[in-house]
Structure formats: C-alpha cells, structure tokens
Short mmCIF file of C-alpha atoms (C1' of nucleotides) in Angstrom, two decimals:
data_model
loop_
_atom_site.label_atom_id
_atom_site.label_comp_id
_atom_site.label_asym_id
_atom_site.label_seq_id
_atom_site.Cartn_x
_atom_site.Cartn_y
_atom_site.Cartn_z
CA UNK G 1 126.81 271.56 52.87
CA UNK G 2 126.05 274.29 55.42
CA UNK G 3 123.14 272.53 57.09
CA UNK G 4 125.10 269.43 58.12
CA UNK G 5 126.91 270.05 61.38
CA UNK G 6 127.17 266.74 63.19
CA UNK G 7 126.84 264.39 60.19
CA UNK G 8 128.84 261.28 61.09
CA UNK G 9 129.40 260.23 57.48
CA UNK G 10 130.49 263.30 55.53
CA UNK G 11 129.87 262.15 52.00
CA UNK G 12 127.90 258.94 51.51
CA UNK G 13 127.63 259.50 47.76
CA UNK G 14 125.60 256.40 47.14
CA UNK G 15 123.36 255.05 49.83
CA UNK G 16 125.53 253.44 52.47
CA UNK G 17 123.23 250.44 52.74
CA UNK G 18 123.38 249.96 49.00
CA UNK G 19 127.14 249.87 49.12
CA UNK G 20 127.01 247.23 51.81
CA UNK G 21 124.49 245.13 49.88
CA UNK G 22 126.72 245.28 46.86
CA UNK G 23 129.69 244.16 48.88
CA UNK G 24 127.65 241.36 50.41
CA UNK G 25 126.60 240.12 46.99
CA UNK G 26 130.23 240.04 45.87
CA UNK G 27 131.29 238.25 49.01
CA UNK G 28 128.64 235.58 48.76
CA UNK G 29 129.27 235.16 45.07
CA UNK G 30 132.97 234.60 45.71
CA UNK G 31 132.14 232.06 48.40
CA UNK G 32 129.77 230.09 46.20
CA UNK G 33 131.93 230.33 43.09
CA UNK G 34 134.83 228.99 45.10
CA UNK G 35 132.77 226.13 46.42
CA UNK G 36 130.90 225.10 43.28
CA UNK G 37 132.47 226.93 40.38
CA UNK G 38 131.31 229.95 38.45
CA UNK G 39 129.18 228.11 35.93
CA UNK G 40 127.58 225.71 38.35
CA UNK G 41 126.49 228.53 40.63
CA UNK G 42 123.23 230.15 39.57
CA UNK G 43 122.09 233.69 40.20
CA UNK G 44 119.38 232.12 42.29
CA UNK G 45 121.97 230.45 44.49
CA UNK G 46 123.63 233.79 45.06
CA UNK G 47 120.33 235.50 45.80
CA UNK G 48 119.46 232.87 48.38
CA UNK G 49 122.85 233.17 50.06
CA UNK G 50 122.42 236.93 50.28
CA UNK G 51 118.85 236.58 51.49
CA UNK G 52 117.04 238.28 48.62
CA UNK G 53 115.28 237.24 45.43
CA UNK G 54 116.94 236.96 42.08
CA UNK G 55 115.58 240.17 40.53
CA UNK G 56 117.07 242.11 43.39
CA UNK G 57 120.53 241.01 42.33
CA UNK G 58 119.91 242.61 38.97
CA UNK G 59 119.29 245.84 40.77
CA UNK G 60 122.98 245.83 41.73
CA UNK G 61 124.61 244.02 38.81
CA UNK G 62 123.34 244.00 35.25
CA UNK G 63 124.66 240.55 34.41
CA UNK G 64 126.43 237.61 35.96
CA UNK G 65 129.59 238.56 34.08
CA UNK G 66 129.53 241.87 35.84
CA UNK G 67 129.82 240.16 39.19
CA UNK G 68 132.88 238.31 37.93
CA UNK G 69 134.30 241.57 36.66
CA UNK G 70 133.90 243.26 40.00
CA UNK G 71 135.42 240.36 41.86
CA UNK G 72 138.54 241.01 39.85
CA UNK G 73 138.34 244.73 40.48
CA UNK G 74 138.24 244.13 44.21
CA UNK G 75 141.56 242.33 44.37
CA UNK G 76 143.50 243.83 41.47
CA UNK G 77 142.97 247.33 42.85
CA UNK G 78 144.37 246.23 46.19
CA UNK G 79 147.44 244.80 44.50
CA UNK G 80 147.98 247.89 42.37
CA UNK G 81 147.66 250.23 45.33
CA UNK G 82 150.05 248.21 47.45
CA UNK G 83 152.70 248.14 44.78
CA UNK G 84 152.26 251.80 43.90
CA UNK G 85 153.04 252.66 47.48
CA UNK G 86 156.29 250.70 47.29
CA UNK G 87 157.32 252.40 44.10
CA UNK G 88 156.76 255.76 45.74
CA UNK G 89 158.84 254.66 48.71
CA UNK G 90 161.63 253.42 46.45
CA UNK G 91 161.70 250.01 48.08
CA UNK G 92 164.72 247.93 46.94
CA UNK G 93 164.06 245.54 44.06
CA UNK G 94 164.57 242.29 45.93
CA UNK G 95 162.25 243.40 48.68
CA UNK G 96 159.71 244.49 46.10
CA UNK G 97 159.74 241.04 44.55
CA UNK G 98 159.18 239.48 47.91
CA UNK G 99 156.37 241.86 48.80
CA UNK G 100 154.57 241.33 45.51
CA UNK G 101 154.72 237.60 46.07
CA UNK G 102 153.48 238.07 49.62
CA UNK G 103 150.61 240.29 48.46
CA UNK G 104 149.38 237.73 45.99
CA UNK G 105 149.77 234.83 48.40
CA UNK G 106 147.86 236.81 50.99
CA UNK G 107 144.93 236.86 48.58
CA UNK G 108 144.72 233.09 48.84
CA UNK G 109 143.60 233.59 52.41
CA UNK G 110 141.46 236.68 52.01
CA UNK G 111 140.13 236.45 48.45
CA UNK G 112 140.48 232.86 47.30
CA UNK G 113 137.09 232.80 45.64
CA UNK G 114 137.77 236.06 43.84
CA UNK G 115 141.09 234.82 42.54
CA UNK G 116 139.96 231.39 41.49
CA UNK G 117 136.89 232.68 39.73
CA UNK G 118 138.80 235.28 37.78
CA UNK G 119 141.66 233.00 36.79
CA UNK G 120 139.37 230.27 35.57
CA UNK G 121 136.79 232.39 33.81
CA UNK G 122 138.28 235.68 32.68
CA UNK G 123 138.66 234.42 29.13
CA UNK G 124 134.92 234.00 28.81
CA UNK G 125 134.16 237.54 29.91
CA UNK G 126 132.44 239.64 27.24
CA UNK G 127 134.89 241.68 25.21
CA UNK G 128 134.46 244.95 27.07
CA UNK G 129 135.06 243.63 30.55
CA UNK G 130 137.71 241.23 29.45
CA UNK G 131 139.73 243.99 27.86
CA UNK G 132 139.57 246.42 30.74
CA UNK G 133 140.34 243.75 33.31
CA UNK G 134 143.30 242.61 31.22
CA UNK G 135 144.59 246.15 31.11
CA UNK G 136 144.85 246.31 34.88
CA UNK G 137 146.29 242.82 35.02
CA UNK G 138 148.91 243.80 32.47
CA UNK G 139 149.68 246.98 34.34
CA UNK G 140 150.39 244.93 37.41
CA UNK G 141 152.54 242.58 35.42
CA UNK G 142 154.60 245.47 34.15
CA UNK G 143 155.17 246.55 37.73
CA UNK G 144 156.90 243.27 38.49
CA UNK G 145 158.84 243.42 35.24
CA UNK G 146 160.00 246.91 36.18
CA UNK G 147 161.08 245.78 39.61
CA UNK G 148 163.11 242.98 38.04
CA UNK G 149 164.65 245.25 35.42
CA UNK G 150 165.48 247.76 38.13
CA UNK G 151 167.14 245.07 40.20
CA UNK G 152 169.29 244.12 37.25
CA UNK G 153 170.20 247.75 36.58
CA UNK G 154 171.22 248.24 40.18
CA UNK G 155 173.29 245.09 40.18
CA UNK G 156 171.13 243.23 42.66
CA UNK G 157 169.84 240.77 40.08
CA UNK G 158 171.52 238.89 37.28
CA UNK G 159 170.77 239.74 33.69
CA UNK G 160 167.47 238.03 32.95
CA UNK G 161 164.52 238.49 30.67
CA UNK G 162 162.17 240.58 32.82
CA UNK G 163 159.07 239.44 30.96
CA UNK G 164 159.71 235.71 31.25
CA UNK G 165 160.97 236.03 34.78
CA UNK G 166 157.86 237.91 35.82
CA UNK G 167 155.71 235.18 34.31
CA UNK G 168 157.67 232.56 36.22
CA UNK G 169 157.19 234.39 39.50
CA UNK G 170 153.53 235.07 38.90
CA UNK G 171 153.11 231.40 38.11
CA UNK G 172 154.65 230.35 41.40
CA UNK G 173 152.30 232.47 43.46
CA UNK G 174 149.17 232.57 41.32
CA UNK G 175 149.13 228.81 41.12
CA UNK G 176 148.66 228.72 44.87
CA UNK G 177 144.97 229.27 44.26
CA UNK G 178 144.95 225.61 43.23
CA UNK G 179 146.45 224.20 46.40
CA UNK G 180 146.45 226.73 49.24
CA UNK G 181 144.36 225.58 52.19
CA UNK G 182 143.20 228.39 54.42
CA UNK G 183 143.42 226.28 57.57
CA UNK G 184 146.83 224.93 56.67
CA UNK G 185 149.89 225.15 58.87
CA UNK G 186 151.75 227.75 56.81
CA UNK G 187 150.68 231.37 56.57
CA UNK G 188 150.80 233.09 53.20
CA UNK G 189 153.73 235.15 54.43
CA UNK G 190 155.64 232.03 55.46
CA UNK G 191 155.13 230.63 52.01
CA UNK G 192 156.20 233.91 50.45
CA UNK G 193 159.42 233.69 52.43
CA UNK G 194 160.15 230.21 51.15
CA UNK G 195 159.21 231.05 47.57
CA UNK G 196 161.17 234.30 47.49
CA UNK G 197 164.19 232.52 48.90
CA UNK G 198 163.88 229.97 46.14
CA UNK G 199 163.55 232.45 43.32
CA UNK G 200 166.22 234.80 44.66
CA UNK G 201 168.84 232.29 45.76
CA UNK G 202 167.98 229.23 43.71
CA UNK G 203 167.90 225.57 44.48
CA UNK G 204 171.54 224.78 43.83
CA UNK G 205 173.67 224.10 46.87
CA UNK G 206 177.05 225.54 45.93
CA UNK G 207 176.87 229.14 44.76
CA UNK G 208 177.15 229.38 40.98
CA UNK G 209 180.40 230.93 39.73
CA UNK G 210 179.91 234.68 39.65
CA UNK U 1 146.83 183.71 17.22
CA UNK U 2 147.92 180.99 14.81
CA UNK U 3 145.86 182.15 11.84
CA UNK U 4 147.38 185.64 11.60
CA UNK U 5 150.58 185.55 9.62
CA UNK U 6 150.99 188.93 7.94
CA UNK U 7 148.70 190.98 10.15
CA UNK U 8 150.15 194.52 10.30
CA UNK U 9 148.47 195.36 13.61
CA UNK U 10 148.92 192.37 15.89
CA UNK U 11 146.25 193.10 18.47
CA UNK U 12 143.61 195.67 17.60
CA UNK U 13 141.57 194.79 20.68
CA UNK U 14 138.80 197.27 20.00
CA UNK U 15 137.90 198.23 16.48
CA UNK U 16 140.65 200.36 15.07
CA UNK U 17 138.21 202.83 13.56
CA UNK U 18 136.46 203.16 16.89
CA UNK U 19 139.74 204.03 18.55
CA UNK U 20 140.38 206.71 15.97
CA UNK U 21 136.90 208.17 16.37
CA UNK U 22 137.43 208.32 20.09
CA UNK U 23 140.73 210.11 19.63
CA UNK U 24 139.15 212.50 17.17
CA UNK U 25 136.40 213.36 19.63
CA UNK U 26 138.96 214.10 22.31
CA UNK U 27 141.02 216.21 19.95
CA UNK U 28 138.08 218.29 18.78
CA UNK U 29 136.81 218.65 22.32
CA UNK U 30 140.17 219.97 23.46
CA UNK U 31 140.25 222.42 20.58
CA UNK U 32 136.78 223.77 21.29
CA UNK U 33 137.21 223.81 25.05
CA UNK U 34 140.39 225.80 24.60
CA UNK U 35 138.69 228.28 22.32
CA UNK U 36 135.39 228.75 24.13
CA UNK U 37 135.73 227.14 27.53
CA UNK U 38 134.41 223.85 28.83
CA UNK U 39 131.03 225.09 29.95
CA UNK U 40 130.33 227.26 26.94
CA UNK U 41 131.04 224.40 24.56
CA UNK U 42 128.05 222.13 24.04
CA UNK U 43 128.05 218.47 23.14
CA UNK U 44 126.40 219.57 19.91
CA UNK U 45 129.35 221.82 19.12
CA UNK U 46 131.69 218.90 19.58
CA UNK U 47 129.54 216.62 17.46
CA UNK U 48 129.51 219.14 14.64
CA UNK U 49 133.27 219.57 14.78
CA UNK U 50 133.73 215.83 14.58
CA UNK U 51 131.17 215.54 11.82
CA UNK U 52 128.59 213.37 13.54
CA UNK U 53 125.37 213.89 15.46
CA UNK U 54 125.16 214.34 19.20
CA UNK U 55 123.90 210.87 20.12
CA UNK U 56 126.91 209.39 18.39
CA UNK U 57 129.16 211.08 20.91
CA UNK U 58 127.34 209.27 23.66
CA UNK U 59 128.27 206.05 22.00
CA UNK U 60 131.92 206.81 22.86
CA UNK U 61 131.59 208.76 26.10
CA UNK U 62 128.80 208.38 28.62
CA UNK U 63 128.86 211.97 29.79
CA UNK U 64 130.54 215.26 29.11
CA UNK U 65 132.56 214.87 32.31
CA UNK U 66 134.00 211.70 30.92
CA UNK U 67 135.50 213.59 28.01
CA UNK U 68 137.16 215.95 30.46
CA UNK U 69 138.44 212.99 32.43
CA UNK U 70 140.01 211.40 29.37
CA UNK U 71 141.60 214.65 28.31
CA UNK U 72 143.48 214.52 31.59
CA UNK U 73 144.35 210.88 31.12
CA UNK U 74 145.90 211.64 27.77
CA UNK U 75 148.47 214.06 29.09
CA UNK U 76 149.08 212.84 32.63
CA UNK U 77 149.97 209.39 31.35
CA UNK U 78 152.52 210.92 29.02
CA UNK U 79 154.08 212.84 31.88
CA UNK U 80 154.17 209.82 34.17
CA UNK U 81 155.76 207.62 31.53
CA UNK U 82 158.40 210.18 30.67
CA UNK U 83 159.42 210.66 34.28
CA UNK U 84 159.37 206.95 35.05
CA UNK U 85 161.90 206.44 32.29
CA UNK U 86 164.19 209.00 33.89
CA UNK U 87 163.93 207.39 37.28
CA UNK U 88 164.91 204.07 35.75
CA UNK U 89 167.86 205.73 34.05
CA UNK U 90 168.94 207.40 37.30
CA UNK U 91 169.08 210.81 35.71
CA UNK U 92 170.73 213.38 38.04
CA UNK U 93 168.33 215.45 40.14
CA UNK U 94 168.99 218.83 38.57
CA UNK U 95 168.51 217.43 35.11
CA UNK U 96 165.33 215.72 36.24
CA UNK U 97 163.93 219.01 37.46
CA UNK U 98 164.73 220.59 34.13
CA UNK U 99 163.20 217.74 32.15
CA UNK U 100 160.02 217.72 34.18
CA UNK U 101 159.65 221.43 33.56
CA UNK U 102 160.35 220.90 29.88
CA UNK U 103 157.79 218.09 29.66
CA UNK U 104 155.05 220.23 31.12
CA UNK U 105 155.93 223.26 29.03
CA UNK U 106 155.90 221.07 25.94
CA UNK U 107 152.26 220.30 26.70
CA UNK U 108 151.45 223.96 26.17
CA UNK U 109 152.25 223.43 22.53
CA UNK U 110 150.86 219.96 22.03
CA UNK U 111 147.99 219.74 24.53
CA UNK U 112 147.04 223.26 25.52
CA UNK U 113 143.33 222.55 25.39
CA UNK U 114 143.72 219.41 27.46
CA UNK U 115 145.70 221.23 30.11
CA UNK U 116 143.56 224.30 30.31
CA UNK U 117 140.36 222.34 30.49
CA UNK U 118 141.58 220.08 33.24
CA UNK U 119 143.13 222.83 35.34
CA UNK U 120 140.04 224.99 35.19
CA UNK U 121 137.41 222.31 35.63
CA UNK U 122 138.81 219.33 37.50
CA UNK U 123 137.22 220.48 40.73
CA UNK U 124 133.77 220.12 39.23
CA UNK U 125 134.33 216.56 38.09
CA UNK U 126 132.02 214.03 39.73
CA UNK U 127 133.57 212.41 42.79
CA UNK U 128 134.73 209.23 41.11
CA UNK U 129 136.63 210.79 38.25
CA UNK U 130 137.91 213.63 40.37
CA UNK U 131 139.44 211.26 42.85
CA UNK U 132 141.15 208.98 40.38
CA UNK U 133 142.49 211.88 38.33
CA UNK U 134 143.83 213.48 41.51
CA UNK U 135 145.59 210.28 42.38
CA UNK U 136 147.62 210.36 39.21
CA UNK U 137 148.23 214.07 39.59
CA UNK U 138 149.49 213.51 43.13
CA UNK U 139 151.66 210.65 41.99
CA UNK U 140 153.31 212.95 39.51
CA UNK U 141 153.76 215.61 42.16
CA UNK U 142 155.50 213.12 44.39
CA UNK U 143 157.91 212.36 41.58
CA UNK U 144 159.09 215.94 41.55
CA UNK U 145 159.25 216.02 45.33
CA UNK U 146 161.41 212.90 45.23
CA UNK U 147 163.73 214.40 42.66
CA UNK U 148 164.15 217.47 44.86
CA UNK U 149 164.71 215.43 48.01
CA UNK U 150 167.21 213.28 46.15
CA UNK U 151 169.07 216.36 44.97
CA UNK U 152 169.33 217.57 48.52
CA UNK U 153 170.53 214.19 49.73
CA UNK U 154 173.21 214.08 47.08
CA UNK U 155 174.34 217.61 47.89
CA UNK U 156 173.28 219.10 44.59
CA UNK U 157 170.46 221.10 46.12
CA UNK U 158 170.21 223.14 49.27
CA UNK U 159 168.04 221.98 52.14
CA UNK U 160 164.51 222.93 51.14
CA UNK U 161 161.00 221.77 51.78
CA UNK U 162 160.40 219.36 48.89
CA UNK U 163 156.63 219.75 49.02
CA UNK U 164 156.58 223.52 48.88
CA UNK U 165 159.40 223.65 46.37
CA UNK U 166 157.58 221.25 44.09
CA UNK U 167 154.46 223.40 44.26
CA UNK U 168 156.52 226.46 43.37
CA UNK U 169 158.04 224.74 40.36
CA UNK U 170 154.73 223.31 39.19
CA UNK U 171 153.27 226.77 39.50
CA UNK U 172 155.92 228.28 37.26
CA UNK U 173 155.30 225.84 34.45
CA UNK U 174 151.63 225.01 34.86
CA UNK U 175 150.74 228.66 34.83
CA UNK U 176 152.10 228.84 31.30
CA UNK U 177 148.74 227.53 30.12
CA UNK U 178 147.49 231.05 30.83
CA UNK U 179 150.00 232.91 28.70
CA UNK U 180 151.84 230.56 26.32
CA UNK U 181 151.21 231.42 22.66
CA UNK U 182 151.82 228.56 20.30
CA UNK U 183 153.06 230.82 17.52
CA UNK U 184 155.29 232.81 19.84
CA UNK U 185 159.00 233.29 19.38
CA UNK U 186 160.13 231.02 22.20
CA UNK U 187 159.85 227.26 22.09
CA UNK U 188 158.72 225.42 25.20
CA UNK U 189 162.23 224.07 25.61
CA UNK U 190 163.72 227.56 25.45
CA UNK U 191 161.36 228.64 28.16
CA UNK U 192 162.24 225.58 30.21
CA UNK U 193 165.89 226.54 29.98
CA UNK U 194 165.20 230.03 31.26
CA UNK U 195 162.88 228.83 34.02
CA UNK U 196 165.18 226.06 35.18
CA UNK U 197 168.08 228.47 35.27
CA UNK U 198 165.98 230.76 37.42
CA UNK U 199 164.89 228.12 39.88
CA UNK U 200 168.28 226.44 40.08
CA UNK U 201 170.54 229.48 40.22
CA UNK U 202 168.24 232.20 41.46
CA UNK U 203 167.78 235.80 40.55
CA UNK U 204 170.44 237.27 42.80
CA UNK U 205 173.57 238.54 41.09
CA UNK U 206 176.31 237.85 43.59
CA UNK U 207 176.35 234.28 44.85
CA UNK U 208 174.73 234.02 48.28
CA UNK U 209 177.18 233.22 51.07
CA UNK U 210 177.45 229.47 51.20
"C1'" DC S 1 102.45 264.62 54.00
"C1'" DA S 2 103.13 264.62 49.07
"C1'" DG S 3 106.30 263.02 45.70
"C1'" DG S 4 109.95 260.49 43.65
"C1'" DG S 5 113.71 257.76 43.60
"C1'" DT S 6 115.41 253.35 45.76
"C1'" DA S 7 114.92 248.63 46.87
"C1'" DC S 8 112.51 244.64 46.36
"C1'" DC S 9 109.54 240.85 44.71
"C1'" DG S 10 106.24 237.22 42.19
"C1'" DA S 11 105.66 235.50 37.97
"C1'" DC S 12 107.28 234.53 33.78
"C1'" DC S 13 109.98 233.81 29.15
"C1'" DG S 14 112.81 231.91 25.68
"C1'" DG S 15 116.10 229.10 24.81
"C1'" DA S 16 119.92 226.17 25.44
"C1'" DC S 17 121.71 222.08 27.04
"C1'" DG S 18 122.82 217.33 28.71
"C1'" DG S 19 121.10 213.28 27.91
"C1'" DT S 20 117.74 209.41 26.06
"C1'" DA S 21 114.60 206.40 23.29
"C1'" DG S 22 114.13 203.74 19.55
"C1'" DA S 23 115.10 202.33 15.36
"C1'" DA S 24 117.70 202.07 10.89
"C1'" DA S 25 122.08 201.07 8.43
"C1'" DC S 26 126.55 199.06 8.48
"C1'" DG S 27 130.05 195.55 8.52
"C1'" DG S 28 132.67 191.80 9.97
"C1'" DT S 29 132.05 186.66 10.96
"C1'" DG S 30 130.51 181.96 10.72
"C1'" DC N 1 124.08 185.33 3.09
"C1'" DA N 2 122.12 185.29 7.57
"C1'" DC N 3 123.25 187.05 11.85
"C1'" DC N 4 124.60 190.10 15.51
"C1'" DG N 5 127.11 193.54 17.54
"C1'" DT N 6 128.50 198.23 16.31
"C1'" DT N 7 127.66 202.66 14.77
"C1'" DT N 8 124.78 206.19 13.54
"C1'" DC N 9 120.68 208.90 13.19
"C1'" DT N 10 115.96 211.61 13.98
"C1'" DA N 11 113.20 213.14 17.28
"C1'" DC N 12 112.41 214.31 21.73
"C1'" DC N 13 112.39 215.24 27.00
"C1'" DG N 14 112.85 217.60 31.31
"C1'" DT N 15 115.23 220.92 33.44
"C1'" DC N 16 117.66 224.73 34.51
"C1'" DC N 17 119.10 229.27 34.00
"C1'" DG N 18 120.08 234.11 32.80
"C1'" DG N 19 117.44 237.73 32.43
"C1'" DT N 20 112.93 240.68 32.21
"C1'" DC N 21 108.24 242.72 33.24
"C1'" DG N 22 105.40 245.14 35.89
"C1'" DG N 23 104.22 246.40 40.03
"C1'" DT N 24 104.50 247.29 45.25
"C1'" DA N 25 106.63 248.79 49.60
"C1'" DC N 26 109.87 251.74 51.56
"C1'" DC N 27 112.25 255.86 52.79
"C1'" DC N 28 114.28 260.20 52.30
"C1'" DT N 29 113.55 264.99 50.91
"C1'" DG N 30 111.15 269.12 50.40
#
DNA sequence: CAGGGTACCGACCGGACGGTAGAAACGGTG
DNA sequence: CACCGTTTCTACCGTCCGGTCGGTACCCTG
C-alpha cells in the first residue's frame, strides 16, 4: 500500500497476464465453437488456436463445460448491466423494449460465438453451471417482463401477458444468432429498429380500433 | 396389379414392417436427442431404445447424420404441405401468417425433439445433407415472405421488409423450442393466437397515426 | 539469490463412440 | 421346399477426446 507510489495499475488482483490469457482462451473458444460447433471442437483445437498445449488450458479452466459457462457469463453480465442502468434512469417502457432488443442484436456482431454456443448447448451443462446460468438468464427475462408490465400500467402498452410477450420478443432477437451475417448490409441497430417497429406497431395497415 | 383384389394396402413399395422400423428409429432418436442432446446420445442408446443392436440401425440409416437429416424431413415436409394447401385455397394473408405460426408452434408439441435437434445441429451436417435441408427450409421461408408481401400488396399489411419481417416471425415461433413445455397450461394454438395478435396489432396501446 | 507460487509442457490413460466385417436366421416367392 | 434378399446379431476396429500426472522453466517477492 504505502510503498507503491507510481504504480500504473493500482490493484491487479490476479496476474494481469493471466487475465489476458483467460480472455484469449474464451475468445478463441467462441470463434472455434461458432465455426465448428461446441462438440466438434476439441480442447486441443482451442489450445492450438491460443498457441499453447492442452494441459495449459486446464490451468485456466477445469473442464470444457466451464469454458461454455464463462462464455455465457461474458455476455449475460453485459446485458444485465446495460438494463440495470436503464432501470435506474427510469427509461420509458417502449424505449426499454427497443434497447433490450438492440442490446441482444448487438451481440450477434460482437459475441456471436458466445451466443450460439450457449443457446445450443446450455441444456447439456452439468447441473451446477446450468442452474446458475439459468438464474441469470431468468433474471434478465424478468427485466423484460417488468418493462412490458410497466408499459401496460402506464398506458403505453395494451394489456398483454408479460411472460408470453417477453418470450415472443426474445425469440425475435435471439433467433438472429441463426441468420445474422456480420458482414451483412444491415447493422444490428438497424434491425432492432425494424423489429421494434414491428412489435410495437404491428403488421396491420389500418390501426386497430382502440 | 391384376392379381390383387382385396389387398388392404394397395402399394406397399418397401416392406411395411421395414417402414415401421424406420419410423420407430426416428421416433426414439428424436426422444433421446431431445432428452440428452444429439452429441451425447450414442447410436447404442438409440438401438437399445428401439430394442435392437447397433448394427441393425445401420441397416436403416447409413450414418448418424442421416438420422438427423430425416428428422428434419419429417417435419419440414409437413409444414410445406400445409402451407401449399393454403396457397391453393387463396387464404387471406393475415390468416396465413397466423396459420404458419400455429403450424410451427404445433410442432413443439408433436415434434419437439425433431425441431430441437435440427435447429441445434443442422450446421454440422455434412455438406450434401446440409444443403438439401437448407433448400427446403429456405423454400418455406419464402412462403412466409410471399404471404407478407401479398398482404402488403392487398393493403392488409403496412409496407415492411418481407425478408426481415419473416425472420422476426420465425424467430418468435421457432424459439419456442427452447421454452415450450408440453404439459403446460397453454396449447400451441393458444400461444399462436397471442403471438399473432402481437405481431399483427402490436404492443402499443393507442393506435399509431395512420 | 533463495524460495515459492505461477505458467507451461510431454507423455499418457481410460473409455466411449461411430462404424464395419462376416455370418446366421428369417421370410416371402417361385 | 429351395432360393434369395432382408434383417439381425456377435465381435471387433481405429480413432479421438476429455482429462491427468509429474515434472520443468519462469518470475516475482523477500
């Protein structure tokens, strides 16, 4: 404490290099899982991509499942933080719905491998990790449900089932992991605009009788 | 031709029993894949569930991939046939959208294992099967796009991008494979009603200015 | 510069898994 | 009832893969 005067990094709890290695392993894993699938990618493949040998991976992650678990952590924590900020700022419900959709669609550009791998394999996670990851996922789902319920309470939204409606909206955006092309013409935010317009205003031409 | 007078099944091209065995293998595969995942289910597991030995499976399907391929065939052909009938009947666009959604949601009750397995593993299919299965999938997607475009042309729907809108709608219903519980309180058709109402009329309370 | 944790590696293990070989039984047909 | 394709089985193969063992090099701290 007292001896450090010009330390550039105040508190590197764990070795800084270790943290970067860990991040690199997750990044390469996501890349390979996205390209070849979780099950068809071996720990050896990951090690090679990172530039180390297989046993070194096990210095950072106890099992392959653990890598999958942390891929989920990386993006679900982002989503939770972003939405928590909006709740604190009391963002209007309709805007919240749009922003949640935009957040998730943004992942398709920045964390496609993470998302795909989790969506397609979370059921096969060992009990412990599956449960805790589902808790965060469910917490996020409740955030959207709350935003919908709030919108109804404030008169912005019609009376709808918040649970089913949230599942519909999540479906719209989550499914993008199946078709979104990173080098496509539309940005995630453009797509969010179109999707939010659809879910807020509907497909029907003449406004429904109020 | 001339010898058969009271034949109950006019043309059992391939042995009838063989056809039933094949169907049974697909059914058990879907069940096990849904429970434990495609990759964590071995050919031996399937054989046991069917009540035969592993090599017998290979008498009906050359590879494990082929089983996955035929699981897709089973449900995509149903979907295509159902929608083709509607096109022939000139069903109105908004009803078509509802019925397509209802068809897919119905699969969650009748073919959950099929759907899940295909969605989560079609990318890892060998080139040949992947391509042909994608062709049918894309054909079905175009059907929804056409219905949307037709609705716009007829003035039922607003001006929207049919491609993106179709992807949004498919997302809503396809994603149900992740959360639909067969013994839940809501039937697939109930859910389709709610979802179609959402996508047709939107979430907003007061009608948007026309 | 001694000591101890951190990072890394070569070699290896046990087992599971997709798929095959080769032959026996079965069953419909002429 | 002889024949031939179909269906099924026992036994087996080669490979791959997640994970471990035991040790070495490295580096930071005292």
